[in-house]
Tab-separated table of C-alpha atoms (C1' of nucleotides) in Angstrom:
chain	number	residue	atom	x	y	z
A	16	MET	CA	-14.675	-25.877	-3.721
A	17	GLY	CA	-14.000	-22.759	-5.622
A	18	ASP	CA	-10.352	-22.016	-5.642
A	19	LEU	CA	-9.220	-19.111	-3.764
A	20	PRO	CA	-7.467	-16.336	-5.601
A	21	ASN	CA	-3.829	-16.023	-5.739
A	22	LEU	CA	-2.160	-15.313	-2.355
A	23	PRO	CA	1.252	-13.537	-3.035
A	24	LYS	CA	4.039	-13.798	-0.664
A	25	SER	CA	3.721	-10.369	0.790
A	26	GLU	CA	0.023	-10.618	1.351
A	27	MET	CA	0.324	-14.051	3.008
A	28	GLN	CA	2.921	-12.687	5.439
A	29	VAL	CA	0.240	-10.387	6.654
A	30	ALA	CA	-2.500	-12.878	6.485
A	31	ARG	CA	-0.510	-15.184	8.815
A	32	ILE	CA	-0.217	-12.646	11.448
A	33	VAL	CA	-3.998	-12.406	11.405
A	34	TRP	CA	-4.281	-16.210	11.849
A	35	ARG	CA	-1.897	-16.149	14.584
A	36	LEU	CA	-3.523	-13.339	16.482
A	37	GLY	CA	-7.048	-14.501	15.796
A	38	GLU	CA	-8.155	-11.182	14.938
A	39	ALA	CA	-6.399	-7.873	14.578
A	40	SER	CA	-6.788	-4.284	13.568
A	41	VAL	CA	-4.446	-2.808	10.979
A	42	ARG	CA	-2.284	-1.221	13.820
A	43	GLN	CA	-1.915	-4.521	15.545
A	44	VAL	CA	-0.790	-6.313	12.554
A	45	PHE	CA	1.545	-3.482	11.747
A	46	GLU	CA	3.045	-3.801	15.317
A	47	ALA	CA	3.152	-7.570	15.014
A	48	LEU	CA	5.218	-7.525	11.865
A	49	PRO	CA	8.676	-9.257	12.324
A	50	SER	CA	11.455	-6.638	12.972
A	51	GLN	CA	13.245	-7.496	9.667
A	52	ARG	CA	10.100	-6.901	7.765
A	53	ASP	CA	9.437	-3.175	7.697
A	54	LEU	CA	6.394	-2.163	5.753
A	55	ASP	CA	4.660	1.210	5.997
A	56	PHE	CA	1.394	1.378	8.031
A	57	TYR	CA	-0.274	2.254	4.725
A	58	THR	CA	0.982	-0.881	3.097
A	59	VAL	CA	-0.233	-3.188	5.667
A	60	GLN	CA	-3.598	-1.465	5.296
A	61	THR	CA	-3.573	-2.143	1.698
A	62	TYR	CA	-2.766	-5.637	2.004
A	63	LEU	CA	-5.348	-6.298	4.668
A	64	ARG	CA	-7.924	-4.512	2.236
A	65	ARG	CA	-6.870	-6.870	-0.711
A	66	LEU	CA	-7.001	-9.944	1.654
A	67	GLU	CA	-10.541	-9.167	2.375
A	68	ALA	CA	-11.468	-8.437	-1.257
A	69	LYS	CA	-9.982	-11.842	-2.135
A	70	GLY	CA	-11.943	-13.639	0.586
A	71	TYR	CA	-9.108	-14.662	2.748
A	72	LEU	CA	-10.127	-12.280	5.576
A	73	LYS	CA	-13.382	-10.894	6.897
A	74	LYS	CA	-13.795	-7.564	8.380
A	75	ARG	CA	-15.527	-6.403	11.575
A	76	ARG	CA	-16.152	-2.992	12.826
A	77	ASP	CA	-14.936	-1.901	16.243
A	78	GLY	CA	-15.605	1.804	16.818
A	79	ARG	CA	-13.972	3.402	13.962
A	80	THR	CA	-11.484	0.837	13.259
A	81	ASN	CA	-11.665	-2.373	11.258
A	82	VAL	CA	-10.801	-5.564	12.845
A	83	TYR	CA	-9.737	-8.254	10.528
A	84	LEU	CA	-10.243	-12.017	10.920
A	85	PRO	CA	-9.811	-15.150	9.082
A	86	ALA	CA	-12.436	-16.078	6.620
A	87	VAL	CA	-10.872	-19.289	5.573
A	88	LYS	CA	-8.961	-21.879	7.742
A	89	PRO	CA	-5.182	-21.691	7.391
A	90	GLN	CA	-5.314	-25.446	6.899
A	91	ARG	CA	-7.027	-24.623	3.508
A	92	VAL	CA	-4.447	-22.082	2.436
A	93	ILE	CA	-1.624	-24.335	3.513
A	94	ARG	CA	-3.069	-27.120	1.417
A	95	GLN	CA	-3.522	-25.104	-1.529
A	96	VAL	CA	-0.024	-23.658	-1.351
A	97	VAL	CA	1.588	-27.121	-0.983
A	98	ASP	CA	-0.661	-28.568	-3.698
A	99	ASP	CA	0.637	-25.955	-5.830
A	100	VAL	CA	4.266	-26.472	-5.252
A	101	VAL	CA	3.909	-30.201	-5.484
A	102	ASP	CA	2.195	-29.848	-8.765
A	103	ARG	CA	4.743	-27.315	-10.057
A	104	LEU	CA	7.853	-29.301	-8.873
A	105	PHE	CA	6.717	-32.903	-8.894
A	106	ASP	CA	3.684	-33.312	-11.011
A	107	GLY	CA	1.410	-33.720	-8.154
A	108	ASN	CA	3.475	-36.387	-6.331
A	109	SER	CA	3.812	-35.663	-2.585
A	110	MET	CA	6.575	-38.140	-2.044
A	111	PRO	CA	9.403	-36.597	-3.773
A	112	LEU	CA	8.827	-33.709	-1.648
A	113	VAL	CA	8.820	-35.686	1.468
A	114	GLN	CA	12.002	-37.256	0.369
A	115	HIS	CA	13.554	-33.881	-0.415
A	116	LEU	CA	12.685	-32.603	2.888
A	117	ILE	CA	14.213	-35.563	4.627
A	118	ASP	CA	17.257	-35.751	2.514
A	119	GLU	CA	18.064	-32.001	2.011
A	120	ARG	CA	17.070	-30.343	5.209
A	121	ASN	CA	19.055	-31.704	8.097
A	122	LEU	CA	16.387	-32.625	10.571
A	123	THR	CA	17.134	-32.916	14.153
A	124	LYS	CA	17.046	-36.125	16.031
A	125	ALA	CA	13.904	-34.954	17.739
A	126	ASP	CA	12.283	-34.473	14.378
A	127	LEU	CA	13.201	-37.850	13.230
A	128	ASP	CA	11.817	-39.403	16.464
A	129	ALA	CA	8.590	-37.414	16.018
A	130	LEU	CA	8.508	-38.722	12.352
A	131	GLN	CA	8.971	-42.196	13.558
A	132	ALA	CA	6.248	-41.874	16.068
A	133	LYS	CA	3.869	-40.712	13.442
A	134	LEU	CA	4.865	-43.677	11.249
A	135	ASP	CA	4.305	-46.011	14.033
A	136	GLU	CA	0.875	-44.437	14.651
A	137	LEU	CA	-0.079	-44.721	10.916
A	138	LYS	CA	0.999	-48.215	10.803
A	139	THR	CA	-1.110	-49.227	13.770
A	140	ARG	CA	-4.065	-47.463	12.413
A	141	SER	CA	-3.746	-49.147	9.087
A	142	ARG	CA	-3.568	-52.508	10.715
A	143	LYS	CA	-6.626	-51.727	12.499
A	144	GLY	CA	-8.536	-49.936	9.865
B	3	MET	CA	25.434	-18.390	-3.874
B	4	GLY	CA	23.661	-15.548	-5.472
B	5	ASP	CA	20.033	-16.026	-5.293
B	6	LEU	CA	18.412	-16.757	-8.446
B	7	PRO	CA	15.619	-14.310	-9.738
B	8	ASN	CA	12.138	-15.133	-9.095
B	9	LEU	CA	10.822	-18.050	-11.117
B	10	PRO	CA	7.150	-17.688	-11.558
B	11	LYS	CA	4.761	-20.548	-12.041
B	12	SER	CA	4.215	-20.246	-15.732
B	13	GLU	CA	7.801	-19.867	-16.539
B	14	MET	CA	8.895	-22.818	-14.310
B	15	GLN	CA	6.266	-25.006	-16.034
B	16	VAL	CA	8.269	-24.340	-19.251
B	17	ALA	CA	11.580	-24.642	-17.493
B	18	ARG	CA	10.722	-28.044	-16.241
B	19	ILE	CA	10.095	-29.264	-19.655
B	20	VAL	CA	13.484	-28.358	-20.583
B	21	TRP	CA	14.997	-30.079	-17.636
B	22	ARG	CA	13.127	-33.196	-18.580
B	23	LEU	CA	14.149	-33.220	-22.212
B	24	GLY	CA	17.753	-32.194	-21.430
B	25	GLU	CA	17.532	-29.498	-24.314
B	26	ALA	CA	14.901	-28.410	-26.599
B	27	SER	CA	13.957	-25.878	-29.213
B	28	VAL	CA	10.833	-23.687	-28.772
B	29	ARG	CA	8.887	-25.980	-30.795
B	30	GLN	CA	9.835	-28.960	-28.979
B	31	VAL	CA	8.872	-27.373	-25.671
B	32	PHE	CA	5.826	-26.118	-27.171
B	33	GLU	CA	4.925	-29.727	-28.418
B	34	ALA	CA	5.803	-31.134	-24.959
B	35	LEU	CA	3.334	-28.912	-23.111
B	36	PRO	CA	0.764	-30.839	-21.367
B	37	SER	CA	-2.520	-30.935	-23.069
B	38	GLN	CA	-4.360	-29.064	-20.590
B	39	ARG	CA	-1.965	-26.211	-20.604
B	40	ASP	CA	-2.263	-24.516	-24.043
B	41	LEU	CA	-0.004	-21.593	-24.606
B	42	ASP	CA	0.632	-19.942	-27.799
B	43	PHE	CA	3.939	-20.737	-29.390
B	44	TYR	CA	4.830	-17.080	-29.077
B	45	THR	CA	4.147	-17.164	-25.401
B	46	VAL	CA	6.517	-20.246	-24.985
B	47	GLN	CA	9.075	-18.436	-26.988
B	48	THR	CA	8.770	-15.412	-24.581
B	49	TYR	CA	9.121	-17.464	-21.448
B	50	LEU	CA	12.200	-19.281	-22.807
B	51	ARG	CA	13.586	-16.059	-23.529
B	52	ARG	CA	12.949	-14.865	-20.165
B	53	LEU	CA	14.281	-17.939	-18.567
B	54	GLU	CA	17.577	-17.349	-20.414
B	55	ALA	CA	17.758	-13.724	-19.315
B	56	LYS	CA	17.177	-14.705	-15.744
B	57	GLY	CA	19.957	-17.292	-15.970
B	58	TYR	CA	18.028	-20.488	-15.559
B	59	LEU	CA	18.635	-21.672	-19.070
B	60	LYS	CA	21.349	-21.414	-21.621
B	61	LYS	CA	20.859	-20.954	-25.332
B	62	ARG	CA	22.808	-22.750	-28.033
B	63	ARG	CA	22.418	-22.187	-31.804
B	64	ASP	CA	21.376	-25.035	-33.973
B	65	GLY	CA	21.258	-23.768	-37.472
B	66	ARG	CA	18.577	-21.008	-37.423
B	67	THR	CA	16.836	-22.250	-34.402
B	68	ASN	CA	17.756	-21.708	-30.637
B	69	VAL	CA	18.153	-24.762	-28.492
B	70	TYR	CA	17.724	-24.096	-24.785
B	71	LEU	CA	19.306	-26.182	-22.008
B	72	PRO	CA	19.606	-26.000	-18.247
B	73	ALA	CA	21.985	-23.456	-16.839
B	74	VAL	CA	21.298	-24.370	-13.098
B	75	LYS	CA	20.629	-27.729	-11.737
B	76	PRO	CA	16.959	-28.569	-10.869
B	77	GLN	CA	18.014	-29.409	-7.428
B	78	ARG	CA	18.831	-25.870	-6.749
B	79	VAL	CA	15.607	-24.644	-7.990
B	80	ILE	CA	13.665	-27.098	-6.032
B	81	ARG	CA	15.565	-26.199	-3.007
B	82	GLN	CA	14.781	-22.490	-3.488
B	83	VAL	CA	11.186	-23.163	-4.053
B	84	VAL	CA	10.827	-25.404	-1.025
B	85	ASP	CA	12.757	-22.947	1.163
B	86	ASP	CA	10.382	-20.247	0.064
B	87	VAL	CA	7.182	-22.104	0.813
B	88	VAL	CA	8.586	-23.294	4.111
B	89	ASP	CA	9.622	-19.728	5.111
B	90	ARG	CA	6.101	-18.478	3.991
B	91	LEU	CA	4.071	-21.093	5.679
B	92	PHE	CA	6.040	-22.290	8.628
B	93	ASP	CA	8.578	-19.500	9.425
B	94	GLY	CA	11.355	-21.695	8.023
B	95	ASN	CA	10.633	-25.023	9.932
B	96	SER	CA	10.583	-27.984	7.583
B	97	MET	CA	8.996	-30.284	10.020
B	98	PRO	CA	5.472	-28.848	10.011
B	99	LEU	CA	5.490	-29.324	6.299
B	100	VAL	CA	6.550	-32.898	6.617
B	101	GLN	CA	3.921	-33.566	9.121
B	102	HIS	CA	1.385	-31.928	6.825
B	103	LEU	CA	2.334	-34.077	3.876
B	104	ILE	CA	2.112	-37.209	5.995
B	105	ASP	CA	-1.235	-36.199	7.683
B	106	GLU	CA	-3.016	-34.671	4.813
B	107	ARG	CA	-1.945	-36.300	1.583
B	108	ASN	CA	-2.830	-39.893	1.814
B	109	LEU	CA	0.406	-41.528	1.167
B	110	THR	CA	0.338	-45.262	-0.108
B	111	LYS	CA	1.565	-48.127	2.000
B	112	ALA	CA	4.520	-48.331	-0.362
B	113	ASP	CA	5.270	-44.648	0.309
B	114	LEU	CA	5.180	-45.195	4.019
B	115	ASP	CA	7.465	-48.056	3.801
B	116	ALA	CA	9.965	-46.245	1.701
B	117	LEU	CA	9.904	-43.508	4.354
B	118	GLN	CA	10.417	-46.038	7.059
B	119	ALA	CA	13.513	-47.351	5.018
B	120	LYS	CA	14.837	-43.938	4.863
B	121	LEU	CA	14.349	-43.254	8.485
B	122	ASP	CA	16.133	-46.563	9.367
B	123	GLU	CA	18.990	-45.562	7.206
B	124	LEU	CA	19.387	-42.049	8.796
B	125	LYS	CA	19.204	-43.688	12.176
B	126	THR	CA	22.086	-46.016	11.308
B	127	ARG	CA	24.148	-43.301	9.738
B	128	SER	CA	23.607	-41.052	12.897
B	129	ARG	CA	24.617	-43.794	15.236
B	130	LYS	CA	27.843	-44.247	13.174
B	131	GLY	CA	28.458	-40.625	12.384
C	25	DA	C1'	15.105	-18.297	-58.682
C	26	DT	C1'	10.780	-17.628	-56.289
C	27	DT	C1'	7.556	-18.818	-52.875
C	28	DC	C1'	6.561	-20.134	-48.548
C	29	DC	C1'	7.218	-21.231	-43.935
C	30	DA	C1'	9.235	-21.118	-39.468
C	31	DC	C1'	11.800	-18.757	-36.382
C	32	DA	C1'	14.430	-15.012	-33.680
C	33	DC	C1'	13.775	-10.802	-31.673
C	34	DG	C1'	11.867	-6.751	-30.233
C	35	DT	C1'	7.480	-5.182	-28.727
C	36	DT	C1'	3.138	-4.641	-26.590
C	37	DC	C1'	-0.545	-4.909	-23.297
C	38	DA	C1'	-3.316	-6.161	-19.437
C	39	DT	C1'	-3.274	-7.713	-14.855
C	40	DT	C1'	-1.093	-8.567	-10.326
C	41	DT	C1'	1.862	-7.543	-6.880
C	42	DG	C1'	4.606	-4.661	-3.971
C	43	DA	C1'	4.469	-0.436	-1.773
C	44	DA	C1'	2.921	4.000	-0.512
C	45	DC	C1'	-0.106	8.575	-0.415
C	46	DG	C1'	-3.859	12.052	0.660
C	47	DC	C1'	-7.790	13.519	2.432
C	48	DA	C1'	-12.039	13.325	4.740
C	49	DA	C1'	-14.157	11.461	8.722
C	50	DT	C1'	-14.154	10.035	13.325
C	51	DG	C1'	-12.278	9.604	17.937
C	52	DT	C1'	-9.680	11.097	21.931
C	53	DA	C1'	-7.529	14.230	24.866
C	54	DT	C1'	-7.706	18.907	26.621
D	28	DA	C1'	-15.605	22.902	21.914
D	29	DT	C1'	-11.289	22.534	19.980
D	30	DA	C1'	-7.239	20.594	18.366
D	31	DC	C1'	-4.747	16.491	17.335
D	32	DA	C1'	-4.253	11.886	15.948
D	33	DT	C1'	-5.780	7.839	13.751
D	34	DT	C1'	-8.291	5.554	10.488
D	35	DG	C1'	-10.864	4.200	6.193
D	36	DC	C1'	-11.000	4.437	1.485
D	37	DG	C1'	-9.981	5.641	-2.936
D	38	DT	C1'	-5.796	6.291	-5.666
D	39	DT	C1'	-1.455	5.906	-7.524
D	40	DC	C1'	2.772	3.963	-9.434
D	41	DA	C1'	6.534	1.015	-10.778
D	42	DA	C1'	7.905	-3.618	-11.489
D	43	DA	C1'	6.860	-8.362	-12.343
D	44	DT	C1'	3.946	-11.674	-14.879
D	45	DG	C1'	0.985	-13.885	-18.114
D	46	DA	C1'	0.179	-13.857	-22.644
D	47	DA	C1'	0.622	-12.689	-27.405
D	48	DC	C1'	1.814	-10.061	-31.860
D	49	DG	C1'	4.587	-8.288	-36.346
D	50	DT	C1'	8.404	-7.985	-38.940
D	51	DG	C1'	12.438	-9.258	-41.100
D	52	DT	C1'	15.348	-13.126	-42.211
D	53	DG	C1'	17.103	-17.389	-43.566
D	54	DG	C1'	15.998	-22.409	-45.221
D	55	DA	C1'	13.392	-25.522	-47.641
D	56	DA	C1'	10.284	-26.916	-51.196
D	57	DT	C1'	9.206	-26.101	-55.993
DNA sequence: ATTCCACACGTTCATTTGAACGCAATGTAT
DNA sequence: ATACATTGCGTTCAAATGAACGTGTGGAAT
């Protein structure tokens, strides 16, 4: 249950690449950076090291290179970040955030349909459960 | 449309109190702090000063004390923070966040109903629009 | 008028974050 | 075997953040 250390913006960006790739060396992460985001190789290295120190990533040795892989499930991190924002913005209530998302982002028709489907599903489940 | 400066966690907590109160002196904010959160009076003072410097709050003089009040609408800040988290977590797609909220937070029946109502409303509107 | 308190303002200070180096060690190509 | 290129690891550095202090001043109570 121990809360994870802070996961700042820049480091998370790097962490997400590892999540996506499953596992990756510094270079692989470096090369997988979105083109807009141009960080020095050294910097990527530093962030990965920090992520390991904080317990977000594990390190494996492959020859002389380190291969980083997730140490915690993305789900957990997402949850934490969302918790945090919900706390900060809405005193811990999720609903206002949902409302905001639906009101202020213009979701596509497809999105709304998906949402409807999910609602139907939940309704069914609660009727049964 | 200029982006607002960073609004860190601790400072936002203080800013929200001002939003809620409409306007407030340092002491009022200090006293309105949730009991869990115990900051020094000085610290509150510092945060308010920074918030003013960043353009989130305005300052008015009332006798010898400063009274702080919002300089930007909370809506704007909320939007910015949510944008940020959506970018960081889901590459800018709101839907996954909505999904997460519905799946992982257990919303109450009432919440779901409210959601359904909103969906219905949107559906109607899009049919007309 | 004097004392005292509260406040503004300027300052400080440690930690974290964002970003990058340098060098020694290790591999790879020749 | 030698040279070259890549890494790991330790370090650095500035800016941002979290938190608090000290002094001077201006009002309020005596």
